[in-house]
Coordinates of C-alpha atoms in Angstrom, one line a residue:
F13 CA -4.4 -12.6 -5.0
Y14 CA -5.6 -10.5 -2.1
V15 CA -8.3 -8.0 -3.3
S16 CA -9.8 -4.8 -2.1
P17 CA -13.5 -5.2 -1.8
Y18 CA -14.2 -2.2 -4.1
E19 CA -15.8 -3.0 -7.2
R20 CA -13.1 -1.3 -9.4
T21 CA -10.3 -3.3 -7.8
K22 CA -12.3 -6.4 -8.3
Q23 CA -12.5 -5.5 -12.0
T24 CA -8.8 -5.1 -12.1
Y25 CA -8.4 -8.6 -10.4
Y26 CA -10.5 -10.1 -12.9
L27 CA -8.7 -8.5 -15.9
L28 CA -5.3 -9.6 -14.3
R29 CA -6.3 -13.0 -13.4
Y30 CA -8.0 -14.2 -16.6
G31 CA -5.2 -12.4 -18.7
L32 CA -2.5 -14.5 -17.1
P33 CA -1.2 -17.3 -19.4
R34 CA -2.8 -20.7 -18.6
R35 CA 0.5 -22.0 -17.3
V36 CA 0.5 -19.8 -14.5
D37 CA -0.8 -21.6 -11.4
V38 CA -3.1 -19.5 -9.3
I39 CA -3.6 -20.8 -5.7
G40 CA -6.5 -18.7 -5.0
A41 CA -8.1 -15.2 -4.4
K42 CA -9.5 -13.6 -1.3
E43 CA -11.6 -10.3 -1.0
E44 CA -9.6 -8.5 1.9
P45 CA -11.3 -5.5 3.6
R46 CA -8.1 -4.2 5.1
L47 CA -7.0 -3.5 1.4
A48 CA -9.9 -1.0 1.1
D49 CA -8.9 2.6 0.0
Q50 CA -9.0 5.4 2.8
Q51 CA -12.3 6.0 4.2
V52 CA -13.1 9.7 3.6
G53 CA -16.5 9.8 5.3
N54 CA -20.1 8.9 4.4
Y55 CA -20.8 11.9 2.2
Q56 CA -18.3 14.6 0.4
N57 CA -20.0 18.0 -0.2
P58 CA -18.5 19.5 -3.3
N59 CA -18.5 22.9 -1.5
T60 CA -16.4 21.6 1.5
K61 CA -13.7 19.7 -0.7
A62 CA -11.4 22.5 -1.3
P63 CA -11.3 23.6 2.5
L64 CA -10.8 20.1 3.5
A65 CA -7.7 19.7 0.9
Q66 CA -6.2 22.7 2.5
L67 CA -6.9 21.4 6.3
R68 CA -5.2 18.2 5.0
K69 CA -2.2 19.8 3.5
R70 CA -1.9 21.7 7.0
Y71 CA -2.1 18.5 9.2
G72 CA -0.1 16.3 6.8
K73 CA -1.6 13.4 4.6
F74 CA -0.5 10.9 7.1
F75 CA -2.3 12.4 10.2
F76 CA -5.4 14.1 8.9
R77 CA -8.5 12.2 9.8
Y78 CA -11.8 12.8 7.5
R79 CA -14.9 13.4 9.6
E80 CA -16.5 9.7 9.8
G81 CA -13.6 8.5 8.0
E82 CA -9.8 7.7 8.7
S83 CA -6.3 8.9 8.4
A84 CA -3.5 7.5 6.5
G85 CA -2.2 6.3 9.8
D86 CA -5.2 4.2 10.4
V87 CA -4.8 2.6 6.8
Y88 CA -1.2 2.0 7.9
G89 CA -2.5 0.1 10.8
R90 CA -4.9 -2.1 8.9
V91 CA -2.1 -3.0 6.4
S92 CA 0.4 -3.8 9.0
S93 CA -2.1 -6.4 10.5
L94 CA -2.8 -7.7 6.8
L95 CA 1.1 -8.0 6.1
E96 CA 1.5 -10.2 9.2
N97 CA -1.3 -12.5 8.2
I98 CA 0.1 -12.7 4.5
H99 CA 3.6 -13.5 6.2
H100 CA 2.2 -16.3 7.9
D101 CA -0.4 -17.6 5.2
V102 CA 2.4 -17.8 2.6
V103 CA 4.8 -20.7 3.6
T104 CA 6.7 -21.0 0.6
P105 CA 9.4 -18.4 -0.2
N106 CA 8.8 -18.7 -4.1
T107 CA 5.2 -17.7 -3.9
T108 CA 4.1 -14.7 -5.8
V109 CA 1.6 -12.6 -3.8
V110 CA -0.6 -10.1 -5.7
L111 CA -2.4 -7.3 -3.9
V112 CA -5.1 -5.3 -5.8
T113 CA -5.7 -2.1 -3.8
H114 CA -5.6 1.6 -4.0
G115 CA -2.9 4.3 -4.2
L116 CA -2.7 5.5 -0.5
T117 CA -3.0 1.7 0.6
I118 CA 0.2 1.0 -1.5
R119 CA 2.0 4.0 0.2
A120 CA 1.0 2.7 3.6
I121 CA 2.3 -0.7 2.8
L122 CA 5.7 0.6 1.4
M123 CA 6.0 2.7 4.5
R124 CA 5.5 -0.4 6.7
L125 CA 7.9 -2.8 4.6
F126 CA 10.7 -0.4 4.3
N127 CA 10.2 1.4 7.7
L128 CA 9.7 4.9 6.0
S129 CA 9.1 7.9 8.1
V130 CA 6.0 10.1 7.9
P131 CA 7.8 12.6 5.8
D132 CA 8.8 10.1 3.3
F133 CA 5.4 8.7 3.3
E134 CA 4.1 12.3 2.5
T135 CA 6.5 12.6 -0.5
L136 CA 5.4 9.3 -2.2
N137 CA 3.2 9.5 -5.2
S138 CA 0.3 7.2 -5.7
P139 CA 0.4 5.0 -8.7
G140 CA -2.3 5.5 -11.3
N141 CA -5.2 3.3 -12.1
A142 CA -3.8 -0.2 -13.0
Q143 CA -0.1 0.7 -12.6
L144 CA 1.9 -2.2 -11.2
V145 CA 4.3 -1.6 -8.1
T146 CA 6.4 -4.5 -7.9
L147 CA 8.4 -5.8 -4.8
T148 CA 10.8 -8.8 -4.7
R149 CA 11.8 -10.7 -1.4
T150 CA 15.4 -11.1 -1.6
A151 CA 17.7 -14.0 -0.2
D152 CA 18.1 -12.4 3.1
N153 CA 14.3 -12.1 3.5
T154 CA 14.1 -8.3 3.0
Y155 CA 12.3 -6.7 0.1
Q156 CA 13.3 -4.7 -2.8
L157 CA 11.5 -2.3 -4.7
D158 CA 11.6 -2.6 -8.7
P159 CA 13.5 0.4 -10.3
N160 CA 10.5 1.4 -12.5
S161 CA 8.3 1.3 -9.3
K162 CA 10.9 3.5 -7.5
V163 CA 10.4 6.3 -10.1
L164 CA 6.8 5.8 -10.4
M165 CA 6.5 6.2 -6.6
R166 CA 9.2 8.7 -6.2
F167 CA 10.5 6.5 -3.8
P168 CA 13.3 8.1 -1.5
E169 CA 16.9 6.8 -2.0
T170 CA 17.5 7.3 1.8
T171 CA 15.4 7.6 4.8
A172 CA 15.7 8.2 8.5
C173 CA 16.7 4.6 10.1
P174 CA 13.9 4.0 12.6
L175 CA 16.0 3.7 15.9
H176 CA 19.2 5.6 14.8
G177 CA 17.8 8.8 13.6
T178 CA 20.5 8.8 11.1
S179 CA 20.3 8.5 7.2
C180 CA 20.4 5.0 5.8
R181 CA 19.8 3.6 2.2
V182 CA 16.3 2.5 1.7
G183 CA 16.2 -1.4 1.8
E184 CA 18.7 -1.7 4.4
N185 CA 16.1 -1.5 7.1
S186 CA 13.3 -3.2 5.4
T187 CA 11.8 -6.3 7.0
S188 CA 9.8 -9.3 5.9
G189 CA 7.2 -8.4 8.7
E190 CA 8.6 -10.9 11.4

């Protein structure tokens, strides 16, 4: 388990971990700051939330940076670094890794793993509280998103291939983080 440091994700971890059957062998759990939710600043004034939402919509969810906060692009950078570490930490291919994190962070993880474009990122849904998004590592060391998770996230069937600029099926260009 890798768990965001926020209290609500620690509570979710606890429910997940201690709700598992005893026969499940859990290697460990680690609080991981790179799984934190997008930082939106130190103070949110209720009077400025609506204008900020309009500004964010104009700039795009991926590029808009909150004052004293971060953009989704910053979150993408954090999770890219984390995924590299997880890839090196988990040496056995049959190990299940559970990330307990937040909606925008999950979207950034999917963007990284499946080489999604910024427009693809912008169309993804965030899962609701305690909803599961499930990825499976395939024999060819790529990832596949569970069909229910695809529906939940409004995951695109095709995306722009990173180098070709052409359309390709999602999953064909996914990587293991190597």
